[in-house]
Short mmCIF file of C-alpha atoms (C1' of nucleotides) in Angstrom, two decimals:
data_model
loop_
_atom_site.label_atom_id
_atom_site.label_comp_id
_atom_site.label_asym_id
_atom_site.label_seq_id
_atom_site.Cartn_x
_atom_site.Cartn_y
_atom_site.Cartn_z
CA MET A 527 -73.90 -245.73 76.12
CA HIS A 528 -72.51 -247.33 73.23
CA HIS A 529 -69.08 -248.39 72.10
CA THR A 530 -67.80 -247.16 68.87
CA PRO A 531 -66.33 -250.38 66.88
CA SER A 532 -62.90 -250.31 66.42
CA ALA A 533 -60.45 -252.28 65.26
CA SER A 534 -57.98 -253.49 67.76
CA THR A 535 -59.02 -255.63 70.81
CA ASN A 536 -57.48 -258.15 72.40
CA PHE A 537 -59.88 -260.64 71.44
CA ALA A 538 -59.95 -260.45 67.74
CA LEU A 539 -60.43 -263.48 65.52
CA PRO A 540 -58.52 -263.58 62.76
CA LEU A 541 -61.19 -263.58 60.29
CA GLN A 542 -61.40 -262.97 56.64
CA LEU A 543 -64.28 -261.15 55.10
CA HIS A 544 -64.14 -262.17 51.67
CA ARG A 545 -67.43 -261.21 49.22
CA MET A 546 -69.05 -263.55 47.01
CA THR A 547 -69.35 -262.43 43.46
CA ALA A 548 -72.34 -263.34 41.48
CA ASP A 549 -71.12 -265.62 39.45
CA GLU A 550 -69.41 -267.83 42.26
CA PHE A 551 -72.95 -267.43 43.60
CA ARG A 552 -74.72 -268.99 41.02
CA GLN A 553 -71.91 -271.61 40.73
CA LEU A 554 -71.90 -272.46 44.31
CA GLU A 555 -70.43 -275.67 45.64
CA ILE A 556 -71.52 -276.02 49.54
CA ALA A 557 -70.36 -278.55 52.52
CA TYR A 558 -72.35 -278.30 55.28
CA THR A 559 -72.39 -279.82 58.98
CA ILE A 560 -74.86 -280.08 61.66
CA THR A 561 -73.43 -280.30 64.96
CA GLU A 562 -74.56 -279.63 68.41
CA SER A 563 -73.16 -276.54 70.59
CA PRO A 564 -73.49 -274.95 73.86
CA PHE A 565 -76.27 -272.94 72.08
CA GLY A 566 -78.20 -275.71 70.45
CA PRO A 567 -78.01 -277.06 67.06
CA MET A 568 -75.49 -275.34 64.59
CA LEU A 569 -75.24 -275.35 60.72
CA ILE A 570 -71.94 -274.81 59.35
CA ALA A 571 -71.37 -274.34 55.63
CA THR A 572 -68.59 -273.50 53.83
CA SER A 573 -67.80 -273.00 50.04
CA GLY A 574 -64.71 -273.76 48.35
CA LYS A 575 -63.05 -270.09 49.90
CA GLY A 576 -64.64 -270.00 53.30
CA ILE A 577 -67.29 -270.08 55.67
CA CYS A 578 -70.90 -269.01 53.78
CA TYR A 579 -73.54 -269.86 55.86
CA LEU A 580 -73.66 -270.27 60.03
CA SER A 581 -76.89 -270.79 62.31
CA PHE A 582 -78.50 -272.00 65.20
CA GLY A 583 -81.53 -273.81 66.09
CA GLU A 584 -81.89 -275.69 62.56
CA ASN A 585 -81.82 -279.10 62.24
CA GLY A 586 -82.20 -279.05 58.38
CA THR A 587 -81.21 -277.59 55.19
CA GLU A 588 -84.01 -275.28 54.45
CA GLY A 589 -82.47 -271.75 55.65
CA LEU A 590 -79.39 -273.05 53.70
CA HIS A 591 -81.30 -273.83 50.41
CA GLN A 592 -83.12 -270.54 50.80
CA ARG A 593 -79.80 -268.71 51.08
CA TYR A 594 -77.86 -270.22 48.23
CA PRO A 595 -81.06 -271.37 45.68
CA PHE A 596 -78.33 -271.98 42.89
CA ALA A 597 -75.93 -273.97 45.09
CA ARG A 598 -74.78 -277.64 45.16
CA ILE A 599 -75.61 -278.70 48.88
CA GLN A 600 -74.45 -281.63 50.44
CA PRO A 601 -73.41 -283.26 53.85
CA LYS A 602 -69.70 -283.51 54.20
CA GLU A 603 -67.62 -282.46 56.94
CA ASN A 604 -63.98 -280.60 56.57
CA SER A 605 -61.67 -278.51 58.40
CA TRP A 606 -63.21 -275.18 58.65
CA HIS A 607 -65.97 -277.17 60.23
CA ARG A 608 -64.06 -278.32 62.88
CA ASP A 609 -62.07 -274.61 63.44
CA VAL A 610 -65.93 -273.14 63.58
CA LYS A 611 -66.94 -275.68 66.10
CA LYS A 612 -63.80 -275.29 68.25
CA ILE A 613 -64.20 -271.71 68.82
CA VAL A 614 -67.96 -271.77 69.14
CA GLU A 615 -67.28 -274.32 71.99
CA GLN A 616 -64.22 -272.47 73.46
CA SER A 617 -65.22 -269.20 73.26
CA VAL A 618 -68.06 -270.10 76.39
CA PHE A 619 -65.21 -270.69 78.81
CA PHE A 620 -62.06 -268.37 77.13
CA GLY A 621 -63.79 -265.77 75.15
CA GLU A 622 -62.91 -265.86 71.55
CA ASN A 623 -60.30 -268.03 70.66
CA SER A 624 -57.54 -265.42 70.29
CA GLY A 625 -54.50 -267.94 71.23
CA PRO A 626 -51.63 -268.66 69.06
CA ASP A 627 -53.82 -271.63 67.47
CA ALA A 628 -56.07 -269.53 66.41
CA PRO A 629 -57.11 -270.83 63.06
CA ALA A 630 -57.41 -268.05 60.63
CA LEU A 631 -61.03 -268.26 58.94
CA PRO A 632 -62.00 -266.66 55.70
CA LEU A 633 -65.57 -265.88 55.14
CA HIS A 634 -67.34 -266.12 52.13
CA VAL A 635 -70.60 -263.95 51.87
CA PHE A 636 -73.07 -262.87 49.17
CA GLY A 637 -74.91 -259.38 49.32
CA THR A 638 -75.34 -255.69 48.22
CA ASP A 639 -72.77 -253.22 48.81
CA PHE A 640 -74.67 -251.84 51.44
CA GLN A 641 -75.06 -255.03 53.64
CA PHE A 642 -71.54 -255.87 52.94
CA ASN A 643 -70.50 -252.67 54.72
CA VAL A 644 -72.56 -253.51 57.50
CA TRP A 645 -71.36 -256.88 57.63
CA GLN A 646 -67.97 -255.55 57.83
CA GLN A 647 -68.54 -252.78 60.48
CA LEU A 648 -70.02 -255.72 62.62
CA LEU A 649 -66.60 -257.58 62.86
CA LEU A 650 -65.14 -254.20 64.20
CA ILE A 651 -66.95 -254.78 67.58
CA PRO A 652 -64.88 -256.15 69.99
CA TYR A 653 -65.69 -259.49 72.19
CA GLY A 654 -68.07 -258.54 74.77
CA LYS A 655 -69.00 -255.37 73.42
CA GLN A 656 -72.13 -253.81 72.18
CA THR A 657 -72.66 -251.00 69.84
CA CYS A 658 -76.59 -249.62 68.75
CA TYR A 659 -78.16 -250.06 65.25
CA LYS A 660 -77.87 -245.95 65.06
CA ALA A 661 -73.98 -246.21 65.53
CA ILE A 662 -73.85 -248.76 62.67
CA ALA A 663 -75.87 -246.93 60.21
CA ALA A 664 -73.44 -243.73 60.44
CA ASN A 665 -70.09 -245.84 60.01
CA VAL A 666 -71.39 -246.83 56.96
CA GLY A 667 -72.50 -243.00 55.95
CA ARG A 668 -76.33 -243.71 55.88
CA PRO A 669 -77.32 -241.66 59.58
CA LYS A 670 -80.47 -242.24 58.47
CA ALA A 671 -80.62 -245.55 57.53
CA VAL A 672 -81.36 -247.08 60.94
CA ARG A 673 -84.43 -249.58 59.74
CA ALA A 674 -82.45 -250.46 56.96
CA THR A 675 -79.37 -251.35 58.82
CA GLY A 676 -81.46 -253.58 61.37
CA THR A 677 -82.75 -255.70 58.07
CA ALA A 678 -79.15 -255.80 56.96
CA ILE A 679 -77.86 -257.03 59.87
CA GLY A 680 -80.64 -259.48 60.30
CA ASN A 681 -79.97 -260.89 56.64
CA ASN A 682 -76.36 -261.68 57.85
CA PRO A 683 -75.56 -264.91 56.94
CA VAL A 684 -72.88 -266.09 59.15
CA ALA A 685 -74.13 -265.63 63.23
CA LEU A 686 -71.81 -265.63 65.74
CA LEU A 687 -68.41 -264.76 63.72
CA ILE A 688 -70.04 -261.89 61.80
CA PRO A 689 -71.54 -261.02 65.36
CA CYS A 690 -74.76 -259.56 64.72
CA HIS A 691 -75.31 -260.34 68.21
CA ARG A 692 -73.18 -257.51 69.43
CA VAL A 693 -76.10 -254.76 67.90
CA VAL A 694 -78.64 -253.53 70.47
CA THR A 695 -81.38 -250.69 69.97
CA SER A 696 -79.99 -247.32 71.48
CA ALA A 697 -82.81 -247.71 74.05
CA GLY A 698 -80.38 -250.30 75.77
CA LYS A 699 -83.11 -253.47 74.54
CA THR A 700 -82.00 -256.42 73.33
CA GLY A 701 -83.36 -255.93 69.80
CA GLY A 702 -84.26 -258.48 67.55
CA TYR A 703 -82.34 -261.35 66.47
CA ARG A 704 -82.98 -263.92 63.51
CA TRP A 705 -82.37 -267.47 65.58
CA GLY A 706 -84.43 -265.64 68.56
CA ILE A 707 -84.03 -263.22 71.41
CA ALA A 708 -83.51 -265.86 73.76
CA LEU A 709 -80.21 -267.14 72.18
CA LYS A 710 -78.95 -263.25 71.61
CA THR A 711 -79.14 -262.56 75.25
CA ARG A 712 -77.56 -265.69 75.90
CA LEU A 713 -74.55 -265.41 73.49
CA ILE A 714 -74.54 -261.25 75.41
CA GLU A 715 -74.31 -263.12 78.60
CA ALA A 716 -71.69 -265.49 77.36
CA GLU A 717 -69.21 -262.83 76.75
CA LYS A 718 -69.72 -261.11 79.55
CA ASN A 719 -68.73 -263.90 81.84
CA VAL A 720 -65.40 -264.24 80.29
CA VAL A 721 -61.91 -263.16 81.43
"C1'" DC B 638 -86.81 -253.40 32.69
"C1'" DG B 639 -88.80 -249.47 35.75
"C1'" DC B 640 -91.93 -248.33 39.58
"C1'" DA B 641 -95.09 -248.54 42.86
"C1'" DC B 642 -95.76 -251.10 47.20
"C1'" DC B 643 -94.53 -253.43 51.21
"C1'" DT B 644 -91.57 -255.07 54.91
"C1'" DG B 645 -88.37 -254.88 58.65
"C1'" DC B 646 -83.16 -257.37 64.68
"C1'" DT B 647 -85.02 -249.02 64.42
"C1'" DT B 648 -85.69 -244.38 66.18
"C1'" DC B 649 -87.11 -240.41 67.88
"C1'" DG B 650 -90.94 -237.27 69.32
"C1'" DC C 1084 -97.71 -245.05 70.42
"C1'" DG C 1085 -97.30 -243.33 65.41
"C1'" DA C 1086 -94.42 -241.59 61.87
"C1'" DA C 1087 -90.14 -241.01 59.66
"C1'" DG C 1088 -86.74 -243.33 56.84
"C1'" DC C 1089 -84.51 -246.35 53.78
"C1'" DA C 1090 -82.42 -250.83 51.61
"C1'" DG C 1091 -84.11 -255.09 49.62
"C1'" DG C 1092 -87.32 -257.79 47.61
"C1'" DT C 1093 -91.80 -258.72 45.28
"C1'" DG C 1094 -95.44 -258.72 41.82
"C1'" DC C 1095 -97.28 -256.37 37.49
"C1'" DG C 1096 -97.71 -254.12 33.58
#
DNA sequence: CGCACCTGCTTCG
DNA sequence: CGAAGCAGGTGCG
């Protein structure tokens, strides 16, 4: 029913997951852009070390400020923002941008050990595939913590690139989604309609 | 700080 | 449908 996440895939975005230290978390300088995307308004935010926040359907910075309460946050576009925008646009038509010009993107996220482990597992789910919460829980060594895993997935700060939309219930239902179940369904469908 | 209590993108009976 | 199960957050002493 579900697929075991695998590290090898033809559609692998060159993403590097960096863990934010507590110190960095307190001294954060964040630049963000809000732009239109095929999936509605998208907010992209970066620290000095990588993409630290990506959300849909937000037209303000409430969520960003809530996530990084100590950060200095200002609207300012940089090349990482443009790379993300390009990836999201191209992915609709060509799958993940895995060609020779695929930009290597660093992600910079803050979370507990448990959360970080869960998010790392998400990056192993191939484009167009799905797995279930139970499988992720097992993969981080906490087979019974399925519900906690759902919560951790829901707290993923970087939507889409950390593909929490590829996790569905064991029963094959869509499950929940922080940015709305409708969007989750759309993202899953979009990944199906690609060569 | 320590602890009781509550809430979730679940799962199983 | 309810209970199990568990990480994280909150609030109170």
